């Protein structure tokens, strides 16, 4: 029996699988499944296994789309430039948009391509059998719209591969990325003898999971404990009380690369002055932008390797790949970059400043949100692909103020996928093992003057029935929904207005036409048997006793 | 085209929605709230911070602020302050216009927010949009007209029509709206934009609108005269042609649409386009219009005099010194008599002109006095519709 975990990341997508054994006996292993991808070998292409699938899709004209490493290779060679290449589409999930021509696809359709690619291999290699569990990770801070879109992408991918998924599996398909990483860490830690374990669950510790990937910085504060002291002290017996999350923060490796890219661009122009007066078409600019980001990432890796050996004394002499501009190849040649200089470029992100696009400020935000200080937190677990980047690790440790309790996952970029596989296993072995997280956002509805609270952040929250009136006769009620901070204790909703983000115009179908002025009551709640954090809506008409139906979140139609 | 050194500066506006960088949106919204609550010195500081430090990438947050903070806008000055900041960060940003239209108007769930953005878009213009972008906006305009989201449809057409885009579609939308019994504000706004973009094509639809106003609800004329603003001579001539064909010029009564057309829209136009007065005077005298139109023309000139138009004064002086057209002279004198009674600021000028007429042509003067008195009696007796065609003159 094996179970599958998928980390659908902004820049990379990983597939993990549990192998043999039982969690209870600590004999279970989790491996990262190599993902077969085409690579160019001069005259032809061959298939090769990679530990991850770059979350890239290329749309060649009149041909089927290509994903992963091969997508990037084809796009860089294409005469059309990179306009047909999509990257970081996860940042667009939940948004009512179609990517521009020549792509003309929604974020859901593109995410489905990545998932389908993985599921194809899962099916081909018989990695799962009927009733085995699959888990897909999402940022803890993903909104209901983002979760809805990810679920939709998964359903499309599974249907295309002919993989039947039980409704019960779908209801527990997701796990949040930081919690998955923590599961993975604990699964390993609990294999050790109790005396050498890094985390002492018996002391009910608070763990702050700091997960920075390619596109998202996701923080979750968890309190751990044993569910029952009479049961064996294994992962299935760990209680995860998820205390706090931060709000959705699109800040990750991509932003670091973009910041370094600005200095690369400056250097490219300094070494090739004729470029300074040039103006580019939007597609030429897109192409140059992608190449700058790729080179920026390469420089980051080169320097990171040097820092590992030489610390702050590290330096590299950087020669870039070609930047083709209108038929001419331009280069950066022998550019000396020191670790100190590099860190100076990244100062806006690595030195504390009160800005969400700063690696340290969100730590303070989540602690403030939960009413704690750094000293109240026992462990800081650092995970995510960006934790391979040593200057970031150093900055976080310095800000945290103490070495003790700072945990760094061995392969931080694989922790999330592995944790997802572990969760699949747990769902199968321990059906009563349930993770209930609060939502990162409360939901509000626009009223004639101001906003009304629709649903709080707590998993068990149920809103009070809210009354609406049909404006004109009709068979549906239109709601304009916003996500924002939890309402303040004093009840003054105007305080949270600046935190509100528009989620869309939703139509609630009523089943038949009702006259103008008909009173409608709505009540929202998170379904008890689901971990999606997509609220259900119950509807009453005329009087609260006249119940009509309960709608799933996906059944509310968003105006396109 | 994008300068080579700025290829990495494209950020939040790339995909034309507000969720590209939610954190920045929340940050900007926080600043906007501080701005609205701050004293003038603090407001200046925040304004500078948004425009200079955050710059173009503040735009999504500013648009989003029109969704969530409009209830905090206490007065027109605050609305203008917000509009000014949005305008400043949108200048020199090729993505701004489309983002403003899509996120600020089409998707904006708050009417008051749409109005703020519409004001910014009007100032910016849409000159830089690509063909596929204007096609998209036109489709949206028609779609919103069909689903009865009239405010959005009108704003989009108002932006597209000056570019010569959407005339056919707007005319159809306007005609469809006029056939329904909904509020007339939307077709009036749309026809105003149409008249200025395509005056000749709009004449028939304008006629429909005028008839609609006259037939269904006289009070709506107020809306008509306050919203429609002519900006070209062609539009005024088109409106006169339409009015002459469609309106009951001879029918008397107060608050007639034809009065609002002339005393409202045309008077305002000639007060600010003095060079066109002579052309319009010739146009009305030479055209085969209903003779009643001439009375309304003098009424418009009289209103323009009250609006301090020197050109309108000269038209009175020219007419009465040359005495070419007896009817025109009679109508001019009647209007002068009203000015003496009603308008303190120009009564000395009117009195002097009447004095000159009295001396040079006493019969004309007496005729004007008699006609005015006749008219006044009817007014006092509340005889609004006696068939003389004079009760509308004020």
Tab-separated table of N, CA and C in Angstrom, chain A residues 203-346:
chain	number	residue	atom	x	y	z
A	203	UNK	N	5.439	18.198	26.127
A	203	UNK	CA	5.391	19.514	26.789
A	203	UNK	C	4.404	20.485	26.127
A	204	UNK	N	3.574	19.938	25.248
A	204	UNK	CA	2.590	20.783	24.513
A	204	UNK	C	3.244	22.027	23.905
A	205	UNK	N	4.249	21.813	23.082
A	205	UNK	CA	4.982	22.980	22.573
A	205	UNK	C	4.219	23.741	21.493
A	206	UNK	N	4.578	25.009	21.396
A	206	UNK	CA	4.068	25.815	20.278
A	206	UNK	C	5.148	25.815	19.203
A	207	UNK	N	4.728	25.540	17.965
A	207	UNK	CA	5.675	25.510	16.843
A	207	UNK	C	5.219	26.529	15.802
A	208	UNK	N	6.121	27.405	15.440
A	208	UNK	CA	5.808	28.326	14.344
A	208	UNK	C	6.473	27.776	13.091
A	209	UNK	N	5.646	27.420	12.098
A	209	UNK	CA	6.188	26.892	10.837
A	209	UNK	C	6.309	28.054	9.858
A	210	UNK	N	7.530	28.243	9.389
A	210	UNK	CA	7.818	29.339	8.451
A	210	UNK	C	8.131	28.679	7.118
A	211	UNK	N	7.245	28.865	6.144
A	211	UNK	CA	7.378	28.146	4.879
A	211	UNK	C	7.474	29.151	3.741
A	212	UNK	N	8.684	29.294	3.210
A	212	UNK	CA	8.804	30.187	2.056
A	212	UNK	C	9.198	29.371	0.828
A	213	UNK	N	8.289	29.396	-0.162
A	213	UNK	CA	8.555	28.692	-1.404
A	213	UNK	C	8.879	29.672	-2.515
A	214	UNK	N	8.562	29.264	-3.728
A	214	UNK	CA	8.865	30.131	-4.861
A	214	UNK	C	7.977	31.363	-4.918
A	215	UNK	N	6.738	31.217	-4.445
A	215	UNK	CA	5.824	32.339	-4.613
A	215	UNK	C	5.060	32.765	-3.380
A	216	UNK	N	5.128	31.982	-2.311
A	216	UNK	CA	4.295	32.290	-1.143
A	216	UNK	C	5.090	32.178	0.145
A	217	UNK	N	4.834	33.098	1.050
A	217	UNK	CA	5.359	32.983	2.416
A	217	UNK	C	4.165	32.665	3.313
A	218	UNK	N	4.226	31.515	3.933
A	218	UNK	CA	3.075	30.988	4.649
A	218	UNK	C	3.505	30.660	6.078
A	219	UNK	N	2.864	31.267	7.056
A	219	UNK	CA	3.223	30.990	8.446
A	219	UNK	C	2.032	30.396	9.181
A	220	UNK	N	2.309	29.394	9.987
A	220	UNK	CA	1.244	28.768	10.770
A	220	UNK	C	1.783	28.469	12.163
A	221	UNK	N	1.004	28.801	13.156
A	221	UNK	CA	1.389	28.520	14.538
A	221	UNK	C	0.567	27.323	15.034
A	222	UNK	N	1.268	26.283	15.462
A	222	UNK	CA	0.594	25.040	15.861
A	222	UNK	C	0.997	24.708	17.292
A	223	UNK	N	0.028	24.246	18.052
A	223	UNK	CA	0.358	23.715	19.375
A	223	UNK	C	0.201	22.196	19.314
A	224	UNK	N	1.239	21.483	19.760
A	224	UNK	CA	1.238	20.024	19.662
A	224	UNK	C	0.951	19.395	21.018
A	225	UNK	N	0.480	18.190	20.975
A	225	UNK	CA	0.267	17.436	22.223
A	225	UNK	C	-0.123	16.024	21.876
A	226	UNK	N	-0.114	15.159	22.861
A	226	UNK	CA	-0.588	13.788	22.621
A	226	UNK	C	-2.101	13.774	22.771
A	227	UNK	N	-2.762	13.085	21.859
A	227	UNK	CA	-4.229	13.007	21.938
A	227	UNK	C	-4.624	12.187	23.168
A	228	UNK	N	-4.014	11.068	23.341
A	228	UNK	CA	-4.245	10.269	24.550
A	228	UNK	C	-2.906	9.735	25.025
A	229	UNK	N	-2.751	9.742	26.302
A	229	UNK	CA	-1.480	9.254	26.847
A	229	UNK	C	-1.441	7.729	26.888
A	230	UNK	N	-2.630	7.102	26.763
A	230	UNK	CA	-2.671	5.637	26.844
A	230	UNK	C	-2.253	4.991	25.513
A	231	UNK	N	-2.322	5.736	24.435
A	231	UNK	CA	-1.975	5.191	23.123
A	231	UNK	C	-0.477	5.334	22.871
A	232	UNK	N	0.038	4.537	21.885
A	232	UNK	CA	1.455	4.680	21.556
A	232	UNK	C	1.773	6.106	21.095
A	233	UNK	N	2.992	6.525	21.420
A	233	UNK	CA	3.371	7.898	21.065
A	233	UNK	C	3.900	7.926	19.629
A	234	UNK	N	2.958	7.828	18.692
A	234	UNK	CA	3.335	7.927	17.279
A	234	UNK	C	2.555	9.071	16.626
A	235	UNK	N	2.795	9.260	15.363
A	235	UNK	CA	2.220	10.416	14.674
A	235	UNK	C	0.686	10.410	14.683
A	236	UNK	N	0.131	9.209	14.593
A	236	UNK	CA	-1.322	9.108	14.601
A	236	UNK	C	-1.933	9.580	15.907
A	237	UNK	N	-1.136	9.662	16.934
A	237	UNK	CA	-1.625	10.059	18.254
A	237	UNK	C	-1.305	11.530	18.575
A	238	UNK	N	-0.756	12.231	17.595
A	238	UNK	CA	-0.411	13.642	17.857
A	238	UNK	C	-1.621	14.534	17.581
A	239	UNK	N	-1.866	15.412	18.512
A	239	UNK	CA	-2.941	16.390	18.293
A	239	UNK	C	-2.328	17.688	17.774
A	240	UNK	N	-2.861	18.150	16.662
A	240	UNK	CA	-2.386	19.409	16.067
A	240	UNK	C	-3.455	20.473	16.299
A	241	UNK	N	-3.174	21.396	17.175
A	241	UNK	CA	-4.121	22.512	17.348
A	241	UNK	C	-3.559	23.715	16.604
A	242	UNK	N	-4.206	24.029	15.496
A	242	UNK	CA	-3.663	25.107	14.656
A	242	UNK	C	-4.211	26.428	15.187
A	243	UNK	N	-3.304	27.200	15.768
A	243	UNK	CA	-3.719	28.392	16.513
A	243	UNK	C	-3.870	29.631	15.642
A	244	UNK	N	-2.990	29.774	14.701
A	244	UNK	CA	-3.025	31.029	13.935
A	244	UNK	C	-2.369	30.852	12.582
A	245	UNK	N	-2.829	31.640	11.622
A	245	UNK	CA	-2.257	31.666	10.272
A	245	UNK	C	-2.046	33.128	9.911
A	246	UNK	N	-1.150	33.359	8.975
A	246	UNK	CA	-1.126	34.729	8.451
A	246	UNK	C	-2.011	34.800	7.213
A	247	UNK	N	-2.199	35.994	6.728
A	247	UNK	CA	-3.012	36.140	5.518
A	247	UNK	C	-2.162	35.828	4.296
A	248	UNK	N	-2.828	35.636	3.188
A	248	UNK	CA	-2.156	35.241	1.952
A	248	UNK	C	-1.085	36.262	1.587
A	249	UNK	N	0.154	35.759	1.412
A	249	UNK	CA	1.277	36.647	1.145
A	249	UNK	C	2.063	36.147	-0.057
A	250	UNK	N	1.900	36.819	-1.158
A	250	UNK	CA	2.599	36.419	-2.379
A	250	UNK	C	4.019	36.938	-2.352
A	251	UNK	N	4.819	36.326	-1.541
A	251	UNK	CA	6.206	36.763	-1.405
A	251	UNK	C	7.060	35.501	-1.315
A	252	UNK	N	7.995	35.359	-2.220
A	252	UNK	CA	8.801	34.145	-2.215
A	252	UNK	C	10.036	34.281	-3.082
A	253	UNK	N	10.584	33.143	-3.461
A	253	UNK	CA	11.829	33.126	-4.226
A	253	UNK	C	11.764	33.962	-5.490
A	254	UNK	N	10.608	33.981	-6.113
A	254	UNK	CA	10.433	34.782	-7.331
A	254	UNK	C	10.765	36.250	-7.077
A	255	UNK	N	10.372	36.719	-5.913
A	255	UNK	CA	10.613	38.136	-5.600
A	255	UNK	C	12.087	38.406	-5.367
A	256	UNK	N	12.768	37.455	-4.738
A	256	UNK	CA	14.211	37.602	-4.544
A	256	UNK	C	14.910	37.642	-5.904
A	257	UNK	N	14.475	36.741	-6.802
A	257	UNK	CA	15.087	36.698	-8.125
A	257	UNK	C	14.819	37.999	-8.886
A	258	UNK	N	13.628	38.505	-8.716
A	258	UNK	CA	13.288	39.759	-9.405
A	258	UNK	C	14.169	40.901	-8.897
A	259	UNK	N	14.364	40.922	-7.585
A	259	UNK	CA	15.181	41.982	-6.992
A	259	UNK	C	16.626	41.900	-7.509
A	260	UNK	N	17.194	40.694	-7.539
A	260	UNK	CA	18.563	40.516	-8.048
A	260	UNK	C	18.585	40.808	-9.549
A	261	UNK	N	17.476	40.443	-10.223
A	261	UNK	CA	17.386	40.684	-11.667
A	261	UNK	C	17.581	42.149	-12.023
A	262	UNK	N	17.143	43.050	-11.142
A	262	UNK	CA	17.305	44.490	-11.425
A	262	UNK	C	18.794	44.848	-11.518
A	263	UNK	N	19.608	44.215	-10.648
A	263	UNK	CA	21.044	44.506	-10.678
A	263	UNK	C	21.704	43.834	-11.885
A	264	UNK	N	21.187	42.671	-12.249
A	264	UNK	CA	21.696	42.023	-13.464
A	264	UNK	C	21.416	42.902	-14.683
A	265	UNK	N	20.219	43.433	-14.708
A	265	UNK	CA	19.829	44.290	-15.835
A	265	UNK	C	20.748	45.512	-15.925
A	266	UNK	N	21.005	46.084	-14.767
A	266	UNK	CA	21.888	47.256	-14.695
A	266	UNK	C	23.277	46.903	-15.240
A	267	UNK	N	23.778	45.731	-14.817
A	267	UNK	CA	25.107	45.295	-15.245
A	267	UNK	C	25.125	44.987	-16.743
A	268	UNK	N	24.041	44.380	-17.215
A	268	UNK	CA	23.951	44.058	-18.640
A	268	UNK	C	24.045	45.340	-19.477
A	269	UNK	N	23.380	46.384	-19.010
A	269	UNK	CA	23.410	47.653	-19.750
A	269	UNK	C	24.777	48.331	-19.605
A	270	UNK	N	25.390	48.157	-18.424
A	270	UNK	CA	26.707	48.779	-18.228
A	270	UNK	C	27.746	48.138	-19.151
A	271	UNK	N	27.620	46.829	-19.330
A	271	UNK	CA	28.590	46.143	-20.193
A	271	UNK	C	28.225	46.260	-21.677
A	272	UNK	N	26.966	46.603	-21.955
A	272	UNK	CA	26.510	46.743	-23.351
A	272	UNK	C	25.747	48.063	-23.485
A	273	UNK	N	26.482	49.184	-23.542
A	273	UNK	CA	25.814	50.497	-23.479
A	273	UNK	C	24.797	50.733	-24.595
A	274	UNK	N	24.943	50.028	-25.725
A	274	UNK	CA	23.995	50.274	-26.826
A	274	UNK	C	22.566	49.883	-26.429
A	275	UNK	N	22.419	49.055	-25.399
A	275	UNK	CA	21.078	48.615	-24.990
A	275	UNK	C	20.291	49.724	-24.284
A	276	UNK	N	21.015	50.673	-23.743
A	276	UNK	CA	20.366	51.683	-22.900
A	276	UNK	C	19.288	52.469	-23.621
A	277	UNK	N	19.508	52.717	-24.904
A	277	UNK	CA	18.555	53.560	-25.644
A	277	UNK	C	17.474	52.736	-26.340
A	278	UNK	N	17.526	51.423	-26.154
A	278	UNK	CA	16.590	50.542	-26.853
A	278	UNK	C	15.233	50.504	-26.133
A	279	UNK	N	14.165	50.409	-26.929
A	279	UNK	CA	12.839	50.153	-26.350
A	279	UNK	C	12.323	48.839	-26.911
A	280	UNK	N	11.634	48.082	-26.073
A	280	UNK	CA	11.217	46.736	-26.469
A	280	UNK	C	9.704	46.638	-26.594
A	281	UNK	N	9.268	45.728	-27.451
A	281	UNK	CA	7.830	45.432	-27.524
A	281	UNK	C	7.466	44.644	-26.259
A	282	UNK	N	6.176	44.579	-25.918
A	282	UNK	CA	5.819	43.820	-24.716
A	282	UNK	C	6.314	42.373	-24.757
A	283	UNK	N	6.256	41.709	-25.921
A	283	UNK	CA	6.692	40.305	-25.933
A	283	UNK	C	8.217	40.208	-25.821
A	284	UNK	N	8.942	41.171	-26.392
A	284	UNK	CA	10.400	41.187	-26.220
A	284	UNK	C	10.756	41.416	-24.751
A	285	UNK	N	9.983	42.305	-24.119
A	285	UNK	CA	10.237	42.605	-22.702
A	285	UNK	C	9.965	41.375	-21.839
A	286	UNK	N	8.873	40.650	-22.161
A	286	UNK	CA	8.556	39.422	-21.418
A	286	UNK	C	9.694	38.419	-21.528
A	287	UNK	N	10.211	38.301	-22.735
A	287	UNK	CA	11.292	37.348	-22.993
A	287	UNK	C	12.538	37.708	-22.181
A	288	UNK	N	12.903	38.977	-22.227
A	288	UNK	CA	14.099	39.424	-21.487
A	288	UNK	C	13.886	39.233	-19.985
A	289	UNK	N	12.671	39.513	-19.556
A	289	UNK	CA	12.345	39.394	-18.136
A	289	UNK	C	12.564	37.954	-17.656
A	290	UNK	N	12.059	37.011	-18.431
A	290	UNK	CA	12.205	35.600	-18.055
A	290	UNK	C	13.683	35.210	-17.992
A	291	UNK	N	14.444	35.659	-18.996
A	291	UNK	CA	15.869	35.279	-19.030
A	291	UNK	C	16.615	35.918	-17.855
A	292	UNK	N	16.243	37.125	-17.494
A	292	UNK	CA	16.881	37.766	-16.333
A	292	UNK	C	16.571	36.982	-15.058
A	293	UNK	N	15.314	36.535	-14.941
A	293	UNK	CA	14.942	35.773	-13.738
A	293	UNK	C	15.675	34.437	-13.683
A	294	UNK	N	15.826	33.790	-14.835
A	294	UNK	CA	16.535	32.501	-14.865
A	294	UNK	C	17.999	32.690	-14.477
A	295	UNK	N	18.595	33.762	-14.993
A	295	UNK	CA	20.004	34.020	-14.670
A	295	UNK	C	20.156	34.432	-13.213
A	296	UNK	N	19.168	35.134	-12.738
A	296	UNK	CA	19.180	35.564	-11.347
A	296	UNK	C	19.139	34.347	-10.423
A	297	UNK	N	18.299	33.387	-10.787
A	297	UNK	CA	18.201	32.161	-10.002
A	297	UNK	C	19.519	31.383	-10.048
A	298	UNK	N	20.148	31.391	-11.227
A	298	UNK	CA	21.425	30.669	-11.374
A	298	UNK	C	22.498	31.331	-10.506
A	299	UNK	N	22.513	32.656	-10.519
A	299	UNK	CA	23.495	33.381	-9.705
A	299	UNK	C	23.268	33.072	-8.221
A	300	UNK	N	21.968	33.017	-7.836
A	300	UNK	CA	21.636	32.716	-6.432
A	300	UNK	C	22.209	31.357	-6.034
A	301	UNK	N	22.040	30.363	-6.900
A	301	UNK	CA	22.531	29.017	-6.582
A	301	UNK	C	24.054	28.991	-6.532
A	302	UNK	N	24.689	29.649	-7.501
A	302	UNK	CA	26.165	29.684	-7.530
A	302	UNK	C	26.719	30.272	-6.243
A	303	UNK	N	26.137	31.406	-5.871
A	303	UNK	CA	26.646	32.109	-4.707
A	303	UNK	C	26.341	31.350	-3.419
A	304	UNK	N	25.161	30.733	-3.403
A	304	UNK	CA	24.762	29.954	-2.231
A	304	UNK	C	25.776	28.835	-1.964
A	305	UNK	N	26.198	28.168	-3.048
A	305	UNK	CA	27.180	27.088	-2.898
A	305	UNK	C	28.493	27.627	-2.322
A	306	UNK	N	28.877	28.818	-2.778
A	306	UNK	CA	30.129	29.412	-2.291
A	306	UNK	C	30.004	29.817	-0.823
A	307	UNK	N	28.820	30.376	-0.483
A	307	UNK	CA	28.617	30.813	0.906
A	307	UNK	C	28.708	29.620	1.852
A	308	UNK	N	28.246	28.470	1.366
A	308	UNK	CA	28.291	27.260	2.186
A	308	UNK	C	29.729	26.955	2.624
A	309	UNK	N	30.665	27.252	1.724
A	309	UNK	CA	32.080	26.995	2.047
A	309	UNK	C	32.764	28.183	2.703
A	310	UNK	N	32.564	29.356	2.135
A	310	UNK	CA	33.370	30.506	2.549
A	310	UNK	C	32.620	31.521	3.413
A	311	UNK	N	31.360	31.264	3.672
A	311	UNK	CA	30.599	32.207	4.484
A	311	UNK	C	30.549	33.578	3.810
A	312	UNK	N	30.624	34.620	4.629
A	312	UNK	CA	30.479	35.977	4.098
A	312	UNK	C	31.622	36.405	3.180
A	313	UNK	N	32.697	35.623	3.175
A	313	UNK	CA	33.838	35.949	2.300
A	313	UNK	C	33.600	35.467	0.864
A	314	UNK	N	32.526	34.755	0.656
A	314	UNK	CA	32.316	34.122	-0.651
A	314	UNK	C	32.184	35.151	-1.764
A	315	UNK	N	32.634	34.738	-2.950
A	315	UNK	CA	32.429	35.587	-4.126
A	315	UNK	C	32.446	34.691	-5.363
A	316	UNK	N	31.793	35.150	-6.426
A	316	UNK	CA	31.833	34.414	-7.696
A	316	UNK	C	32.118	35.409	-8.814
A	317	UNK	N	32.664	34.878	-9.888
A	317	UNK	CA	32.814	35.687	-11.091
A	317	UNK	C	31.734	35.196	-12.042
A	318	UNK	N	30.762	36.043	-12.282
A	318	UNK	CA	29.549	35.584	-12.979
A	318	UNK	C	29.585	35.931	-14.468
A	319	UNK	N	29.400	34.903	-15.272
A	319	UNK	CA	29.202	35.117	-16.714
A	319	UNK	C	27.834	34.548	-17.057
A	320	UNK	N	27.031	35.368	-17.655
A	320	UNK	CA	25.636	34.972	-17.893
A	320	UNK	C	25.505	34.146	-19.160
A	321	UNK	N	24.337	33.520	-19.303
A	321	UNK	CA	23.949	32.949	-20.595
A	321	UNK	C	23.592	34.122	-21.517
A	322	UNK	N	23.358	33.812	-22.770
A	322	UNK	CA	23.079	34.888	-23.733
A	322	UNK	C	21.712	35.520	-23.475
A	323	UNK	N	21.649	36.832	-23.662
A	323	UNK	CA	20.365	37.547	-23.684
A	323	UNK	C	20.132	37.961	-25.145
A	324	UNK	N	19.393	37.168	-25.895
A	324	UNK	CA	19.208	37.532	-27.300
A	324	UNK	C	18.228	38.699	-27.447
A	325	UNK	N	18.653	39.742	-28.100
A	325	UNK	CA	17.772	40.888	-28.340
A	325	UNK	C	17.871	41.219	-29.824
A	326	UNK	N	16.773	41.047	-30.517
A	326	UNK	CA	16.672	41.326	-31.965
A	326	UNK	C	17.834	40.730	-32.754
A	327	UNK	N	18.044	39.456	-32.538
A	327	UNK	CA	19.029	38.730	-33.331
A	327	UNK	C	20.463	38.846	-32.840
A	328	UNK	N	20.703	39.630	-31.802
A	328	UNK	CA	22.079	39.773	-31.290
A	328	UNK	C	22.114	39.211	-29.865
A	329	UNK	N	23.149	38.439	-29.568
A	329	UNK	CA	23.310	37.894	-28.211
A	329	UNK	C	24.153	38.840	-27.357
A	330	UNK	N	23.619	39.223	-26.228
A	330	UNK	CA	24.350	40.077	-25.277
A	330	UNK	C	24.654	39.251	-24.026
A	331	UNK	N	25.772	39.589	-23.375
A	331	UNK	CA	26.194	38.815	-22.198
A	331	UNK	C	26.616	39.751	-21.070
A	332	UNK	N	26.597	39.191	-19.857
A	332	UNK	CA	27.336	39.789	-18.747
A	332	UNK	C	28.564	38.902	-18.605
A	333	UNK	N	29.724	39.510	-18.631
A	333	UNK	CA	30.949	38.686	-18.618
A	333	UNK	C	31.799	39.025	-17.393
A	334	UNK	N	32.226	37.970	-16.710
A	334	UNK	CA	33.175	38.073	-15.590
A	334	UNK	C	32.805	39.176	-14.607
A	335	UNK	N	31.619	39.098	-14.139
A	335	UNK	CA	31.160	40.133	-13.198
A	335	UNK	C	31.437	39.641	-11.771
A	336	UNK	N	32.265	40.337	-11.006
A	336	UNK	CA	32.532	39.859	-9.649
A	336	UNK	C	31.378	40.204	-8.702
A	337	UNK	N	30.815	39.167	-8.102
A	337	UNK	CA	29.716	39.380	-7.146
A	337	UNK	C	30.126	38.753	-5.816
A	338	UNK	N	30.151	39.539	-4.772
A	338	UNK	CA	30.502	39.013	-3.446
A	338	UNK	C	29.233	38.753	-2.641
A	339	UNK	N	29.368	37.914	-1.632
A	339	UNK	CA	28.225	37.614	-0.763
A	339	UNK	C	27.708	38.890	-0.108
A	340	UNK	N	28.630	39.765	0.267
A	340	UNK	CA	28.236	41.015	0.927
A	340	UNK	C	27.403	41.888	-0.022
A	341	UNK	N	27.892	41.994	-1.254
A	341	UNK	CA	27.172	42.799	-2.237
A	341	UNK	C	25.778	42.213	-2.475
A	342	UNK	N	25.725	40.912	-2.612
A	342	UNK	CA	24.470	40.212	-2.884
A	342	UNK	C	23.463	40.466	-1.762
A	343	UNK	N	23.971	40.394	-0.551
A	343	UNK	CA	23.070	40.611	0.588
A	343	UNK	C	22.605	42.062	0.670
A	344	UNK	N	23.462	42.956	0.199
A	344	UNK	CA	23.043	44.370	0.156
A	344	UNK	C	21.857	44.541	-0.802
A	345	UNK	N	21.933	43.853	-1.941
A	345	UNK	CA	20.815	43.944	-2.899
A	345	UNK	C	19.513	43.490	-2.254
A	346	UNK	N	19.629	42.489	-1.396
A	346	UNK	CA	18.416	41.890	-0.823
A	346	UNK	C	18.023	42.497	0.526
